[in-house]
PDB file of C-alpha atoms and ligand atoms in Angstrom:
ATOM      1  CA  UNK L   1      12.682  44.366 -12.756  1.00 91.00           C
ATOM      2  CA  UNK L   2      15.624  45.418 -10.624  1.00 95.00           C
ATOM      3  CA  UNK L   3      17.056  48.926 -10.284  1.00 97.00           C
ATOM      4  CA  UNK L   4      20.294  47.907  -8.573  1.00 98.00           C
ATOM      5  CA  UNK L   5      23.520  48.695 -10.446  1.00 98.00           C
ATOM      6  CA  UNK L   6      25.667  46.378 -12.557  1.00 98.00           C
ATOM      7  CA  UNK L   7      29.253  46.076 -11.271  1.00 98.00           C
ATOM      8  CA  UNK L   8      32.098  46.301 -13.777  1.00 98.00           C
ATOM      9  CA  UNK L   9      35.626  45.390 -12.756  1.00 98.00           C
ATOM     10  CA  UNK L  10      39.053  45.604 -14.384  1.00 98.00           C
ATOM     11  CA  UNK L  11      42.693  45.818 -13.312  1.00 98.00           C
ATOM     12  CA  UNK L  12      42.493  49.502 -14.235  1.00 98.00           C
ATOM     13  CA  UNK L  13      41.269  51.643 -17.130  1.00 98.00           C
ATOM     14  CA  UNK L  14      40.736  48.837 -19.665  1.00 98.00           C
ATOM     15  CA  UNK L  15      37.260  47.829 -18.539  1.00 98.00           C
ATOM     16  CA  UNK L  16      36.083  51.315 -19.515  1.00 98.00           C
ATOM     17  CA  UNK L  17      36.051  49.985 -23.089  1.00 98.00           C
ATOM     18  CA  UNK L  18      33.389  47.524 -21.869  1.00 98.00           C
ATOM     19  CA  UNK L  19      31.685  50.209 -19.731  1.00 98.00           C
ATOM     20  CA  UNK L  20      31.294  52.272 -22.931  1.00 98.00           C
ATOM     21  CA  UNK L  21      29.462  49.431 -24.704  1.00 98.00           C
ATOM     22  CA  UNK L  22      27.264  48.790 -21.660  1.00 98.00           C
ATOM     23  CA  UNK L  23      26.287  52.456 -21.467  1.00 97.00           C
ATOM     24  CA  UNK L  24      25.569  52.503 -25.152  1.00 97.00           C
ATOM     25  CA  UNK L  25      23.433  49.351 -25.229  1.00 97.00           C
ATOM     26  CA  UNK L  26      21.829  49.672 -21.776  1.00 98.00           C
ATOM     27  CA  UNK L  27      21.358  53.422 -21.150  1.00 96.00           C
ATOM     28  CA  UNK L  28      18.842  52.876 -18.349  1.00 97.00           C
ATOM     29  CA  UNK L  29      21.204  50.704 -16.254  1.00 98.00           C
ATOM     30  CA  UNK L  30      23.277  52.119 -13.367  1.00 98.00           C
ATOM     31  CA  UNK L  31      26.934  51.076 -13.389  1.00 98.00           C
ATOM     32  CA  UNK L  32      29.484  50.832 -10.585  1.00 98.00           C
ATOM     33  CA  UNK L  33      32.994  50.571 -12.009  1.00 98.00           C
ATOM     34  CA  UNK L  34      35.913  49.294  -9.967  1.00 98.00           C
ATOM     35  CA  UNK L  35      39.335  49.758 -11.551  1.00 98.00           C
ATOM     36  CA  UNK L  36      41.890  48.132  -9.251  1.00 98.00           C
ATOM     37  CA  UNK L  37      44.768  50.485 -10.193  1.00 98.00           C
ATOM     38  CA  UNK L  38      46.875  49.441  -7.218  1.00 98.00           C
ATOM     39  CA  UNK L  39      47.866  46.014  -8.597  1.00 97.00           C
ATOM     40  CA  UNK L  40      47.749  46.853 -12.305  1.00 97.00           C
ATOM     41  CA  UNK L  41      49.079  45.472 -14.636  1.00 97.00           C
ATOM     42  CA  UNK L  42      47.849  41.946 -14.005  1.00 96.00           C
ATOM     43  CA  UNK L  43      49.313  40.505 -17.208  1.00 93.00           C
ATOM     44  CA  UNK L  44      52.574  39.135 -15.778  1.00 90.00           C
ATOM     45  CA  UNK L  45      51.157  38.011 -12.422  1.00 95.00           C
ATOM     46  CA  UNK L  46      50.304  34.552 -11.107  1.00 95.00           C
ATOM     47  CA  UNK L  47      46.852  33.040 -11.260  1.00 95.00           C
ATOM     48  CA  UNK L  48      46.692  32.965  -7.440  1.00 97.00           C
ATOM     49  CA  UNK L  49      47.456  36.680  -7.111  1.00 97.00           C
ATOM     50  CA  UNK L  50      44.942  37.666  -9.795  1.00 97.00           C
ATOM     51  CA  UNK L  51      42.282  35.448  -8.201  1.00 98.00           C
ATOM     52  CA  UNK L  52      42.860  37.162  -4.851  1.00 98.00           C
ATOM     53  CA  UNK L  53      42.549  40.658  -6.428  1.00 98.00           C
ATOM     54  CA  UNK L  54      39.424  39.661  -8.351  1.00 98.00           C
ATOM     55  CA  UNK L  55      37.811  38.163  -5.258  1.00 98.00           C
ATOM     56  CA  UNK L  56      38.451  41.335  -3.260  1.00 98.00           C
ATOM     57  CA  UNK L  57      37.028  43.415  -6.111  1.00 98.00           C
ATOM     58  CA  UNK L  58      33.840  41.381  -6.347  1.00 98.00           C
ATOM     59  CA  UNK L  59      33.445  41.498  -2.545  1.00 98.00           C
ATOM     60  CA  UNK L  60      33.577  45.299  -2.823  1.00 98.00           C
ATOM     61  CA  UNK L  61      31.038  45.409  -5.613  1.00 98.00           C
ATOM     62  CA  UNK L  62      28.704  43.054  -3.761  1.00 98.00           C
ATOM     63  CA  UNK L  63      28.982  45.297  -0.677  1.00 98.00           C
ATOM     64  CA  UNK L  64      27.889  48.173  -2.965  1.00 98.00           C
ATOM     65  CA  UNK L  65      24.743  46.169  -3.703  1.00 98.00           C
ATOM     66  CA  UNK L  66      25.219  45.219  -7.361  1.00 98.00           C
ATOM     67  CA  UNK L  67      22.879  42.729  -9.079  1.00 98.00           C
ATOM     68  CA  UNK L  68      25.470  41.366 -11.518  1.00 98.00           C
ATOM     69  CA  UNK L  69      29.220  41.619 -12.125  1.00 98.00           C
ATOM     70  CA  UNK L  70      30.951  42.013 -15.464  1.00 98.00           C
ATOM     71  CA  UNK L  71      34.618  41.068 -15.215  1.00 98.00           C
ATOM     72  CA  UNK L  72      35.756  43.604 -17.827  1.00 97.00           C
ATOM     73  CA  UNK L  73      39.210  42.115 -17.950  1.00 97.00           C
ATOM     74  CA  UNK L  74      40.314  39.133 -20.036  1.00 96.00           C
ATOM     75  CA  UNK L  75      43.212  38.396 -17.705  1.00 95.00           C
ATOM     76  CA  UNK L  76      41.065  38.282 -14.546  1.00 97.00           C
ATOM     77  CA  UNK L  77      38.479  36.206 -16.420  1.00 96.00           C
ATOM     78  CA  UNK L  78      40.997  33.565 -17.455  1.00 94.00           C
ATOM     79  CA  UNK L  79      42.468  33.446 -13.936  1.00 95.00           C
ATOM     80  CA  UNK L  80      39.441  33.748 -11.710  1.00 96.00           C
ATOM     81  CA  UNK L  81      35.994  33.580 -13.299  1.00 96.00           C
ATOM     82  CA  UNK L  82      35.362  29.967 -12.297  1.00 96.00           C
ATOM     83  CA  UNK L  83      36.300  30.733  -8.706  1.00 98.00           C
ATOM     84  CA  UNK L  84      34.091  33.855  -8.664  1.00 98.00           C
ATOM     85  CA  UNK L  85      31.126  31.955 -10.096  1.00 98.00           C
ATOM     86  CA  UNK L  86      31.391  29.225  -7.506  1.00 98.00           C
ATOM     87  CA  UNK L  87      31.720  31.712  -4.640  1.00 98.00           C
ATOM     88  CA  UNK L  88      28.790  33.906  -5.813  1.00 98.00           C
ATOM     89  CA  UNK L  89      26.646  31.222  -7.371  1.00 97.00           C
ATOM     90  CA  UNK L  90      23.423  33.197  -6.956  1.00 96.00           C
ATOM     91  CA  UNK L  91      24.594  36.226  -8.979  1.00 97.00           C
ATOM     92  CA  UNK L  92      25.326  36.337 -12.726  1.00 97.00           C
ATOM     93  CA  UNK L  93      29.041  36.910 -13.392  1.00 98.00           C
ATOM     94  CA  UNK L  94      29.950  37.700 -16.980  1.00 98.00           C
ATOM     95  CA  UNK L  95      33.518  37.171 -18.144  1.00 96.00           C
ATOM     96  CA  UNK L  96      35.466  38.531 -21.083  1.00 93.00           C
ATOM     97  CA  UNK L  97      36.977  36.243 -23.667  1.00 88.00           C
ATOM     98  CA  UNK L  98      38.836  37.203 -26.824  1.00 89.00           C
ATOM     99  CA  UNK L  99      36.603  37.091 -29.904  1.00 91.00           C
ATOM    100  CA  UNK L 100      38.450  34.065 -31.325  1.00 92.00           C
ATOM    101  CA  UNK L 101      35.251  32.362 -32.479  1.00 90.00           C
ATOM    102  CA  UNK L 102      33.860  35.096 -34.783  1.00 92.00           C
ATOM    103  CA  UNK L 103      37.359  35.831 -36.062  1.00 95.00           C
ATOM    104  CA  UNK L 104      37.980  32.181 -36.979  1.00 93.00           C
ATOM    105  CA  UNK L 105      34.544  31.753 -38.522  1.00 92.00           C
ATOM    106  CA  UNK L 106      34.997  34.728 -40.820  1.00 94.00           C
ATOM    107  CA  UNK L 107      38.703  34.430 -41.634  1.00 96.00           C
ATOM    108  CA  UNK L 108      39.322  34.101 -45.359  1.00 96.00           C
ATOM    109  CA  UNK L 109      43.075  33.596 -45.080  1.00 97.00           C
ATOM    110  CA  UNK L 110      42.626  30.992 -42.274  1.00 96.00           C
ATOM    111  CA  UNK L 111      45.182  32.789 -40.182  1.00 97.00           C
ATOM    112  CA  UNK L 112      44.358  35.263 -37.390  1.00 96.00           C
ATOM    113  CA  UNK L 113      46.291  37.026 -34.636  1.00 97.00           C
ATOM    114  CA  UNK L 114      45.238  37.444 -31.016  1.00 96.00           C
ATOM    115  CA  UNK L 115      46.802  40.257 -29.023  1.00 97.00           C
ATOM    116  CA  UNK L 116      46.492  39.780 -25.272  1.00 96.00           C
ATOM    117  CA  UNK L 117      48.442  39.772 -22.027  1.00 95.00           C
ATOM    118  CA  UNK L 118      51.016  37.134 -21.248  1.00 94.00           C
ATOM    119  CA  UNK L 119      48.773  35.589 -18.593  1.00 92.00           C
ATOM    120  CA  UNK L 120      45.751  35.336 -20.899  1.00 93.00           C
ATOM    121  CA  UNK L 121      47.712  33.777 -23.732  1.00 93.00           C
ATOM    122  CA  UNK L 122      49.138  31.012 -21.598  1.00 91.00           C
ATOM    123  CA  UNK L 123      45.901  30.323 -19.697  1.00 91.00           C
ATOM    124  CA  UNK L 124      43.980  27.065 -20.045  1.00 87.00           C
ATOM    125  CA  UNK L 125      40.819  29.000 -20.837  1.00 87.00           C
ATOM    126  CA  UNK L 126      42.405  30.709 -23.822  1.00 86.00           C
ATOM    127  CA  UNK L 127      43.917  27.487 -25.098  1.00 83.00           C
ATOM    128  CA  UNK L 128      40.655  25.577 -24.840  1.00 87.00           C
ATOM    129  CA  UNK L 129      38.680  28.363 -26.601  1.00 83.00           C
ATOM    130  CA  UNK L 130      41.276  28.572 -29.339  1.00 80.00           C
ATOM    131  CA  UNK L 131      41.275  24.798 -29.804  1.00 80.00           C
ATOM    132  CA  UNK L 132      37.489  24.598 -29.833  1.00 84.00           C
ATOM    133  CA  UNK L 133      36.914  27.250 -32.461  1.00 83.00           C
ATOM    134  CA  UNK L 134      40.099  27.469 -34.456  1.00 86.00           C
ATOM    135  CA  UNK L 135      39.550  24.351 -36.601  1.00 87.00           C
ATOM    136  CA  UNK L 136      41.940  24.754 -39.508  1.00 91.00           C
ATOM    137  CA  UNK L 137      42.636  28.409 -38.642  1.00 94.00           C
ATOM    138  CA  UNK L 138      46.111  29.188 -37.383  1.00 94.00           C
ATOM    139  CA  UNK L 139      46.057  31.459 -34.331  1.00 94.00           C
ATOM    140  CA  UNK L 140      49.156  33.620 -33.907  1.00 95.00           C
ATOM    141  CA  UNK L 141      49.481  34.767 -30.289  1.00 95.00           C
ATOM    142  CA  UNK L 142      51.145  38.091 -29.510  1.00 96.00           C
ATOM    143  CA  UNK L 143      51.550  40.030 -26.262  1.00 97.00           C
ATOM    144  CA  UNK L 144      50.791  43.740 -26.640  1.00 97.00           C
ATOM    145  CA  UNK L 145      54.028  44.638 -24.915  1.00 97.00           C
ATOM    146  CA  UNK L 146      53.670  47.942 -23.017  1.00 97.00           C
ATOM    147  CA  UNK L 147      50.097  48.607 -24.227  1.00 98.00           C
ATOM    148  CA  UNK L 148      48.453  48.370 -20.797  1.00 98.00           C
ATOM    149  CA  UNK L 149      50.974  50.736 -19.194  1.00 97.00           C
ATOM    150  CA  UNK L 150      50.472  53.290 -21.996  1.00 98.00           C
ATOM    151  CA  UNK L 151      46.697  53.268 -21.546  1.00 98.00           C
ATOM    152  CA  UNK L 152      47.079  53.513 -17.755  1.00 98.00           C
ATOM    153  CA  UNK L 153      49.177  56.659 -18.256  1.00 97.00           C
ATOM    154  CA  UNK L 154      46.662  58.042 -20.783  1.00 96.00           C
ATOM    155  CA  UNK L 155      49.591  58.156 -23.212  1.00 97.00           C
ATOM    156  CA  UNK L 156      47.880  56.624 -26.270  1.00 97.00           C
ATOM    157  CA  UNK L 157      48.520  59.698 -28.368  1.00 96.00           C
ATOM    158  CA  UNK L 158      52.268  59.838 -27.724  1.00 98.00           C
ATOM    159  CA  UNK L 159      55.118  58.938 -30.090  1.00 97.00           C
ATOM    160  CA  UNK L 160      56.000  56.230 -27.557  1.00 98.00           C
ATOM    161  CA  UNK L 161      52.587  54.587 -28.054  1.00 98.00           C
ATOM    162  CA  UNK L 162      52.918  54.812 -31.802  1.00 97.00           C
ATOM    163  CA  UNK L 163      56.308  53.062 -31.601  1.00 98.00           C
ATOM    164  CA  UNK L 164      55.045  50.357 -29.199  1.00 98.00           C
ATOM    165  CA  UNK L 165      52.053  49.590 -31.412  1.00 98.00           C
ATOM    166  CA  UNK L 166      54.194  49.584 -34.539  1.00 98.00           C
ATOM    167  CA  UNK L 167      56.671  47.113 -33.074  1.00 98.00           C
ATOM    168  CA  UNK L 168      53.854  44.676 -32.177  1.00 98.00           C
ATOM    169  CA  UNK L 169      51.614  45.077 -35.230  1.00 98.00           C
ATOM    170  CA  UNK L 170      54.086  45.564 -38.080  1.00 97.00           C
ATOM    171  CA  UNK L 171      55.527  42.015 -37.900  1.00 97.00           C
ATOM    172  CA  UNK L 172      51.965  40.675 -38.379  1.00 97.00           C
ATOM    173  CA  UNK L 173      51.418  42.500 -41.646  1.00 96.00           C
ATOM    174  CA  UNK L 174      53.362  40.181 -43.906  1.00 91.00           C
ATOM    175  CA  UNK L 175      51.888  37.014 -42.398  1.00 96.00           C
ATOM    176  CA  UNK L 176      48.685  36.658 -44.421  1.00 96.00           C
ATOM    177  CA  UNK L 177      46.583  37.452 -41.356  1.00 98.00           C
ATOM    178  CA  UNK L 178      43.124  38.977 -41.979  1.00 97.00           C
ATOM    179  CA  UNK L 179      41.843  39.461 -38.391  1.00 98.00           C
ATOM    180  CA  UNK L 180      43.506  40.948 -35.358  1.00 98.00           C
ATOM    181  CA  UNK L 181      41.588  40.117 -32.187  1.00 97.00           C
ATOM    182  CA  UNK L 182      42.030  42.485 -29.249  1.00 97.00           C
ATOM    183  CA  UNK L 183      42.064  40.079 -26.309  1.00 96.00           C
ATOM    184  CA  UNK L 184      42.664  42.660 -23.590  1.00 97.00           C
ATOM    185  CA  UNK L 185      40.187  45.373 -22.667  1.00 98.00           C
ATOM    186  CA  UNK L 186      42.909  48.035 -22.548  1.00 98.00           C
ATOM    187  CA  UNK L 187      43.787  47.511 -26.203  1.00 98.00           C
ATOM    188  CA  UNK L 188      40.655  49.054 -27.812  1.00 98.00           C
ATOM    189  CA  UNK L 189      41.963  52.408 -26.538  1.00 98.00           C
ATOM    190  CA  UNK L 190      44.886  51.887 -28.946  1.00 98.00           C
ATOM    191  CA  UNK L 191      42.646  50.906 -31.861  1.00 98.00           C
ATOM    192  CA  UNK L 192      43.328  54.127 -33.865  1.00 97.00           C
ATOM    193  CA  UNK L 193      47.073  53.548 -33.516  1.00 98.00           C
ATOM    194  CA  UNK L 194      46.692  49.862 -34.488  1.00 98.00           C
ATOM    195  CA  UNK L 195      44.548  50.774 -37.494  1.00 98.00           C
ATOM    196  CA  UNK L 196      46.989  53.396 -38.608  1.00 97.00           C
ATOM    197  CA  UNK L 197      49.797  50.791 -38.744  1.00 98.00           C
ATOM    198  CA  UNK L 198      47.488  48.447 -40.693  1.00 98.00           C
ATOM    199  CA  UNK L 199      46.741  51.253 -43.167  1.00 96.00           C
ATOM    200  CA  UNK L 200      44.663  50.159 -46.163  1.00 95.00           C
ATOM    201  CA  UNK L 201      45.455  46.444 -45.829  1.00 96.00           C
ATOM    202  CA  UNK L 202      42.456  44.140 -45.641  1.00 95.00           C
ATOM    203  CA  UNK L 203      42.722  43.297 -41.938  1.00 98.00           C
ATOM    204  CA  UNK L 204      39.826  43.655 -39.477  1.00 98.00           C
ATOM    205  CA  UNK L 205      40.381  44.599 -35.848  1.00 98.00           C
ATOM    206  CA  UNK L 206      37.881  42.867 -33.556  1.00 97.00           C
ATOM    207  CA  UNK L 207      37.185  43.366 -29.850  1.00 95.00           C
ATOM    208  CA  UNK L 208      34.644  41.775 -27.490  1.00 94.00           C
ATOM    209  CA  UNK L 209      32.977  44.884 -25.991  1.00 95.00           C
ATOM    210  CA  UNK L 210      29.755  44.845 -27.951  1.00 95.00           C
ATOM    211  CA  UNK L 211      29.311  41.070 -27.693  1.00 95.00           C
ATOM    212  CA  UNK L 212      29.651  41.294 -23.915  1.00 97.00           C
ATOM    213  CA  UNK L 213      27.081  44.082 -23.700  1.00 98.00           C
ATOM    214  CA  UNK L 214      24.704  41.899 -25.756  1.00 97.00           C
ATOM    215  CA  UNK L 215      25.279  39.005 -23.364  1.00 97.00           C
ATOM    216  CA  UNK L 216      24.552  41.262 -20.352  1.00 98.00           C
ATOM    217  CA  UNK L 217      21.335  42.485 -21.997  1.00 98.00           C
ATOM    218  CA  UNK L 218      20.259  38.909 -22.618  1.00 98.00           C
ATOM    219  CA  UNK L 219      20.957  37.921 -18.975  1.00 98.00           C
ATOM    220  CA  UNK L 220      19.061  40.949 -17.631  1.00 98.00           C
ATOM    221  CA  UNK L 221      16.031  39.920 -19.660  1.00 97.00           C
ATOM    222  CA  UNK L 222      16.387  36.215 -18.938  1.00 96.00           C
ATOM    223  CA  UNK L 223      16.527  36.711 -15.136  1.00 96.00           C
ATOM    224  CA  UNK L 224      14.163  39.691 -14.988  1.00 96.00           C
ATOM    225  CA  UNK L 225      16.958  41.908 -13.678  1.00 97.00           C
ATOM    226  CA  UNK L 226      16.603  44.891 -16.038  1.00 98.00           C
ATOM    227  CA  UNK L 227      16.064  48.372 -14.578  1.00 97.00           C
ATOM    228  CA  UNK L 228      12.454  49.519 -14.890  1.00 95.00           C
ATOM    229  CA  UNK L 229      13.379  52.917 -16.352  1.00 90.00           C
ATOM    230  CA  UNK L 230      11.560  54.924 -13.658  1.00 93.00           C
ATOM    231  CA  UNK L 231      14.782  56.318 -12.145  1.00 90.00           C
ATOM    232  CA  UNK L 232      17.694  58.005 -13.932  1.00 95.00           C
ATOM    233  CA  UNK L 233      20.758  55.737 -13.930  1.00 97.00           C
ATOM    234  CA  UNK L 234      23.752  56.598 -11.759  1.00 97.00           C
ATOM    235  CA  UNK L 235      27.450  55.964 -12.388  1.00 98.00           C
ATOM    236  CA  UNK L 236      30.020  55.444  -9.687  1.00 98.00           C
ATOM    237  CA  UNK L 237      33.782  54.835  -9.807  1.00 98.00           C
ATOM    238  CA  UNK L 238      35.885  52.982  -7.254  1.00 98.00           C
ATOM    239  CA  UNK L 239      39.530  51.971  -7.049  1.00 98.00           C
ATOM    240  CA  UNK L 240      42.022  50.249  -4.740  1.00 98.00           C
ATOM    241  CA  UNK L 241      44.567  52.922  -5.719  1.00 98.00           C
ATOM    242  CA  UNK L 242      44.745  56.498  -4.462  1.00 97.00           C
ATOM    243  CA  UNK L 243      41.975  59.077  -4.961  1.00 98.00           C
ATOM    244  CA  UNK L 244      43.849  60.701  -7.842  1.00 98.00           C
ATOM    245  CA  UNK L 245      43.614  57.462  -9.831  1.00 98.00           C
ATOM    246  CA  UNK L 246      39.910  57.063  -9.070  1.00 98.00           C
ATOM    247  CA  UNK L 247      39.290  60.643 -10.195  1.00 98.00           C
ATOM    248  CA  UNK L 248      41.161  59.983 -13.474  1.00 98.00           C
ATOM    249  CA  UNK L 249      38.971  56.919 -14.073  1.00 98.00           C
ATOM    250  CA  UNK L 250      35.870  59.005 -13.579  1.00 98.00           C
ATOM    251  CA  UNK L 251      37.106  61.815 -15.845  1.00 98.00           C
ATOM    252  CA  UNK L 252      37.928  59.366 -18.575  1.00 97.00           C
ATOM    253  CA  UNK L 253      34.509  57.738 -18.301  1.00 98.00           C
ATOM    254  CA  UNK L 254      32.861  61.161 -18.471  1.00 97.00           C
ATOM    255  CA  UNK L 255      34.776  61.902 -21.679  1.00 97.00           C
ATOM    256  CA  UNK L 256      33.635  58.559 -23.127  1.00 97.00           C
ATOM    257  CA  UNK L 257      30.029  59.379 -22.193  1.00 96.00           C
ATOM    258  CA  UNK L 258      30.298  62.800 -23.885  1.00 96.00           C
ATOM    259  CA  UNK L 259      31.558  61.149 -27.071  1.00 94.00           C
ATOM    260  CA  UNK L 260      28.633  58.719 -26.961  1.00 92.00           C
ATOM    261  CA  UNK L 261      26.196  61.613 -26.651  1.00 87.00           C
ATOM    262  CA  UNK L 262      27.597  63.491 -29.650  1.00 84.00           C
TER     263      UNK L 262
HETATM  264  N1  DGL F 301      42.500  44.806 -19.064  1.00 84.65           N
HETATM  265  C1  DGL F 301      43.066  43.563 -18.839  1.00 84.65           C
HETATM  266  C2  DGL F 301      42.671  42.482 -19.800  1.00 84.65           C
HETATM  267  O1  DGL F 301      41.634  42.581 -20.389  1.00 84.65           O
HETATM  268  C3  DGL F 301      44.368  43.337 -18.155  1.00 84.65           C
HETATM  269  C4  DGL F 301      45.455  44.275 -18.281  1.00 84.65           C
HETATM  270  C5  DGL F 301      46.512  44.044 -17.238  1.00 84.65           C
HETATM  271  O2  DGL F 301      46.264  44.433 -16.110  1.00 84.65           O
HETATM  272  O3  DGL F 301      47.561  43.467 -17.590  1.00 84.65           O
HETATM  273  O4  DGL F 301      43.362  41.520 -19.981  1.00 84.65           O
END
């Protein structure tokens, strides 16, 4: 048993989609969320830069006394998770990978799409996962152009967001694709907009949030790291950006928590 918090890190707001699943599945666990904010978006940056940001973030979380880190960012996972695991070899570090495997296994049309950042889609990690699980399934790779910026501005419900989502998703509709995998943790915040472009077509939208929460639960049990439930959990929010950004992160998380409690 271990009542220390779990650290969750993302380039910005996106990891809150993972934070939501962690809160839902592990209500007794304390969570410390670090949304970089200052260097976001990561998607077009080099592996070296992202590795440096991720290392600084994990150093911060470790200084806060966390027992585990969830890299709630596909881009930072593809760039840096191996480095982070070798530097902090005595602490579990959970990465985020697009749900290519379940999508390929259940695809009826044998053609799926993965939406992710430019960096993730050209990374070795993505390519090796896709190769390993795709088999005869064709994987169409698409960058969610502008999606991260829209979520960072909390502008998901704007006509601009609707247009950005339409221009990315509409071309996929005539391609005999039956799964759209959200391979960036910001994208689940645009799920309603994505689903509205899909309409009543038989296409599933899949993200990795719940699978990651399940993996964290398994690790907590496996290494005897779960909170003992004697203390109420606490939630903290950190950022490398200005206080205003950190406060927005916290407000957004509080709204997510209220929705979960409904
Ligand atoms: N949320 C991130 C991801 O899962 C990265 C977004 C970005 O900073 O470009 O890939």
